[in-house]
PDB file of C-alpha atoms in Angstrom:
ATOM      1  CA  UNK G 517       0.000   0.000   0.000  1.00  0.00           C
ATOM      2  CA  UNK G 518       1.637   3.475  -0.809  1.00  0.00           C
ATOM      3  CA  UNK G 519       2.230   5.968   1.204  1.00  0.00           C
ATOM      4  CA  UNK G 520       0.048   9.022   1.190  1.00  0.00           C
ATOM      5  CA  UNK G 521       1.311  12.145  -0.812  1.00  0.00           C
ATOM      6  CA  UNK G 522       2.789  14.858   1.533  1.00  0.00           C
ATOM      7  CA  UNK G 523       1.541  18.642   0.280  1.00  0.00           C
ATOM      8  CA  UNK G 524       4.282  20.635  -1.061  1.00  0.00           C
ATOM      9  CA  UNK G 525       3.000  23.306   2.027  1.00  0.00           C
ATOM     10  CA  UNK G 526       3.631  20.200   4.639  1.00  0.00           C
ATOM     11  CA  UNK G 527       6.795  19.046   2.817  1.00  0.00           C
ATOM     12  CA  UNK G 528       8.077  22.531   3.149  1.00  0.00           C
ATOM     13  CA  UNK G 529       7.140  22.916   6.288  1.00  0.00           C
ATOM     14  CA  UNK G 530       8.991  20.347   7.795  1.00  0.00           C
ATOM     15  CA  UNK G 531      12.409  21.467   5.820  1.00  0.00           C
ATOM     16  CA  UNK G 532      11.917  24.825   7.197  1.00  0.00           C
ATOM     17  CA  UNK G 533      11.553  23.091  10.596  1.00  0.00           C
ATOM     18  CA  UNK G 534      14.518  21.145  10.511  1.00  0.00           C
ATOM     19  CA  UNK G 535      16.432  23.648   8.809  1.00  0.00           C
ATOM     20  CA  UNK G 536      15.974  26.059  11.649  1.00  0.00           C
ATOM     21  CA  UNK G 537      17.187  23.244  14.035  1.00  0.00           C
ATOM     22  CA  UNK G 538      13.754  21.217  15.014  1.00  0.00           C
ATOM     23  CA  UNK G 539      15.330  17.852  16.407  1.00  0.00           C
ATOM     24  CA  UNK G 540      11.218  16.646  15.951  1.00  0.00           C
ATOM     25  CA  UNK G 541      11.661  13.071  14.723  1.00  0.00           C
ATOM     26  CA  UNK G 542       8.060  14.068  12.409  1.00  0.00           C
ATOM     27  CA  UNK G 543       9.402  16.749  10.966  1.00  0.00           C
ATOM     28  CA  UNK G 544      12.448  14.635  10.203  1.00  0.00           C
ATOM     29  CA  UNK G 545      10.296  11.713   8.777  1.00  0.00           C
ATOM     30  CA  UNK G 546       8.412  13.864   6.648  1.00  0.00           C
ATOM     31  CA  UNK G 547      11.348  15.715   5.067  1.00  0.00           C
ATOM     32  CA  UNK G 548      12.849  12.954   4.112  1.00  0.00           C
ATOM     33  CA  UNK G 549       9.491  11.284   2.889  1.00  0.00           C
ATOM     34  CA  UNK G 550       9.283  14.804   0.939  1.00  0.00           C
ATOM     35  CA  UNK G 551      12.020  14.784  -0.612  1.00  0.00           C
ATOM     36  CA  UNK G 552      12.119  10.916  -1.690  1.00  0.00           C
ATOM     37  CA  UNK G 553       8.208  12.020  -3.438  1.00  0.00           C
ATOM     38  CA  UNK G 554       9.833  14.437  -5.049  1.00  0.00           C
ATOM     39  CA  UNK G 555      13.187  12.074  -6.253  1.00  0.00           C
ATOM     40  CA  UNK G 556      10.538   9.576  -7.486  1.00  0.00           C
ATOM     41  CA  UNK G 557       8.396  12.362  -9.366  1.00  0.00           C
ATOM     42  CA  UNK G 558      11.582  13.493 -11.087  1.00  0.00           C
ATOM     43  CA  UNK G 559      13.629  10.067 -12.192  1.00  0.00           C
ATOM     44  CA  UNK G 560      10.334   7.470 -11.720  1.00  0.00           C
ATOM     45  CA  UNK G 561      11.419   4.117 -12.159  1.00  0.00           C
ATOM     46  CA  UNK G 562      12.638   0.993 -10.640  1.00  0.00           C
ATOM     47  CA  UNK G 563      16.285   0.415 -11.096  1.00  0.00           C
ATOM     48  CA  UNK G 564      17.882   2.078  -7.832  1.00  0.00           C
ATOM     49  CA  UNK G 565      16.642   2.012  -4.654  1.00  0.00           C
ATOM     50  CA  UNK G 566      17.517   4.604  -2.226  1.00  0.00           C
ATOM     51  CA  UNK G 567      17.350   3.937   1.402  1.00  0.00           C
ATOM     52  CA  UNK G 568      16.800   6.709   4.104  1.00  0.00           C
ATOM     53  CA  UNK G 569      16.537   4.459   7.500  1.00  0.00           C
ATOM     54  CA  UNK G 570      14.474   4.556   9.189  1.00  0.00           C
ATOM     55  CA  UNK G 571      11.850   6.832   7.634  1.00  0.00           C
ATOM     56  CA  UNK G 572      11.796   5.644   4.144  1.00  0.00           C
ATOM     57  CA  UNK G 573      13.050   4.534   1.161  1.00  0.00           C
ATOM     58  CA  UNK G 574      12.295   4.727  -3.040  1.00  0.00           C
ATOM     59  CA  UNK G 575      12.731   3.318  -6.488  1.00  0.00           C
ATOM     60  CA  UNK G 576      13.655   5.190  -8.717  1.00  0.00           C
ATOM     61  CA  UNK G 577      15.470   5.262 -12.648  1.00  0.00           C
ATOM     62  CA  UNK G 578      14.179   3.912 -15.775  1.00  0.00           C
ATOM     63  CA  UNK G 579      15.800   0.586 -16.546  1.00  0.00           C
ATOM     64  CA  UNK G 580      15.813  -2.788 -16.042  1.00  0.00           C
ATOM     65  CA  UNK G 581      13.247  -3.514 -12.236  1.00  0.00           C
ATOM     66  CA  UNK G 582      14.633  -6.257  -9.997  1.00  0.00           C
ATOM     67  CA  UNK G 583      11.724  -8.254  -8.776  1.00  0.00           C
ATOM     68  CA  UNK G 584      13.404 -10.271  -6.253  1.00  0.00           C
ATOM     69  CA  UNK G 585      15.966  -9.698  -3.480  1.00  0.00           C
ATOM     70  CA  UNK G 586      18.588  -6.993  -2.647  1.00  0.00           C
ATOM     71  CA  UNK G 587      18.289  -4.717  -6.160  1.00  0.00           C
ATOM     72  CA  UNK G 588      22.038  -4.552  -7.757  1.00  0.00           C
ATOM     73  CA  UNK G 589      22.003  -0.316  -7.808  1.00  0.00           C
ATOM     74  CA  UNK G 590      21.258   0.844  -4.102  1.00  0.00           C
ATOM     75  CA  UNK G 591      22.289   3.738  -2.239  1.00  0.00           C
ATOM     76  CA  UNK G 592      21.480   4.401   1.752  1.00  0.00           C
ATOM     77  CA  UNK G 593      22.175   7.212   3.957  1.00  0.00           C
ATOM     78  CA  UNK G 594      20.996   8.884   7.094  1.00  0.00           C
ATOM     79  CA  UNK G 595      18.522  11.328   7.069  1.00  0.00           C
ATOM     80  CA  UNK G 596      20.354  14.613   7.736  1.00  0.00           C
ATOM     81  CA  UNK G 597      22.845  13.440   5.136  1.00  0.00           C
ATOM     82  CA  UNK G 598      20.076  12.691   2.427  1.00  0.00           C
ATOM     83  CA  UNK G 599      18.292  16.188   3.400  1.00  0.00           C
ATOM     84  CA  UNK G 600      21.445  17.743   2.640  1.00  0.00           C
ATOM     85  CA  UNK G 601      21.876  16.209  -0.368  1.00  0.00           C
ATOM     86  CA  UNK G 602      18.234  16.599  -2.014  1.00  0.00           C
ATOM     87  CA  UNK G 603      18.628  20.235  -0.883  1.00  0.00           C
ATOM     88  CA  UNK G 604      22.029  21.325  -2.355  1.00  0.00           C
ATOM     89  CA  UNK G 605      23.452  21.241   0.753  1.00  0.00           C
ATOM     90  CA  UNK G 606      26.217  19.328   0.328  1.00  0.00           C
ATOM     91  CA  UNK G 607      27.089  17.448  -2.913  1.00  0.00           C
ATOM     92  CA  UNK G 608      26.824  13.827  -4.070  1.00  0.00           C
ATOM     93  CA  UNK G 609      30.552  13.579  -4.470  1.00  0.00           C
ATOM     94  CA  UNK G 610      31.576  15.195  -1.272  1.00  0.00           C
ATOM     95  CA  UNK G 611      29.000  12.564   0.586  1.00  0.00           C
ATOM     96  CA  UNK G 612      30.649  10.205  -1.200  1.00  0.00           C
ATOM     97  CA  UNK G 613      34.576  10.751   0.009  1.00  0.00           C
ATOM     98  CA  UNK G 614      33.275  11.237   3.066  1.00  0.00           C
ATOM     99  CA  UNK G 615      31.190   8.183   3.809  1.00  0.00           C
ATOM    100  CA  UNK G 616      28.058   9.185   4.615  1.00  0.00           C
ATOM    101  CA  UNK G 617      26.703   7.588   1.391  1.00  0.00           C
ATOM    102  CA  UNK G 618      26.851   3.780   0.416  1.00  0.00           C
ATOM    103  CA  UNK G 619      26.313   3.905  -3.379  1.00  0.00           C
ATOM    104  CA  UNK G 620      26.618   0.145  -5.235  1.00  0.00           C
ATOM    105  CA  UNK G 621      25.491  -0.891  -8.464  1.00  0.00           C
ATOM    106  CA  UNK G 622      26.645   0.550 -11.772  1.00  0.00           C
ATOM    107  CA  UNK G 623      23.257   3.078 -11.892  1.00  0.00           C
ATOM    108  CA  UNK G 624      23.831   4.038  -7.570  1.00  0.00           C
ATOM    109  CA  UNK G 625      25.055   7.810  -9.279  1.00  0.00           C
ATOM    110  CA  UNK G 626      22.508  10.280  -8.162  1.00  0.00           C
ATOM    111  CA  UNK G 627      24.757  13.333  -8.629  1.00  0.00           C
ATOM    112  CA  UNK G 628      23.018  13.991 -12.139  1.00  0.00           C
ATOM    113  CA  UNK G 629      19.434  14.109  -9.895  1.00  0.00           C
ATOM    114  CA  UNK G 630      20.782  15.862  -7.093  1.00  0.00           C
ATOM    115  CA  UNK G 631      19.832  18.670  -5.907  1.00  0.00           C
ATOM    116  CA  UNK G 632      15.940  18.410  -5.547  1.00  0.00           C
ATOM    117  CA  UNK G 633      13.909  21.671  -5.985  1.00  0.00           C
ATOM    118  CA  UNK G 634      11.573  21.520  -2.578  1.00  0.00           C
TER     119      UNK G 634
END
């Protein structure tokens, strides 16, 4: 069953929160649920997953769809890290170097998608 669409006004509205500090695990949640709507609206598909534990996580880019098991192309990070990234906070490849995303699978690039426009 799919999640229900968070309003551009909500998704917002929890950026702005935790932009301005909010530690509120619900405005967390929905940021990142936000911003993985909008990821899916822009590159819809089913060859990558991307993984934001605990609050969510996506398919997304047209290609080839796995149908069983761990998909080849995944990428995971935590949620302040993903925020960042969707935002234009910080870059894909600085993430990267730096750890704080696990990219595998030839198609696990998201630098071309990144940043979202929230």
């Amino acid at each position: 069953m799919p999640l229900p669409t968070i309003t551009t006004d909500a998704g917002r509205a929890a950026l702005a929160a935790v932009a301005s500090g909010s530690v509120a695990r619900a405005d967390r949640a929905t940021a990142v649920r936000y911003l993985l709507q909008l990821l899916v609206e822009k590159a819809p598909g089913h060859t990558v997953e991307v993984r934001v534990p605990p609050f969510g996580a996506a398919q997304v880019v047209e290609g080839p769809r796995h149908t069983r098991g761990t998909p080849p192309n995944v990428v995971e990070t935590d949620a302040d890290t993903w925020i960042a990234l969707a935002t234009g906070a910080e870059s894909w490849t600085d993430a990267v170097t730096a750890g704080r995303v696990a990219a595998s699978g030839t198609r696990a690039d998201l630098s071309d998608l990144l940043p979202l426009r929230p």
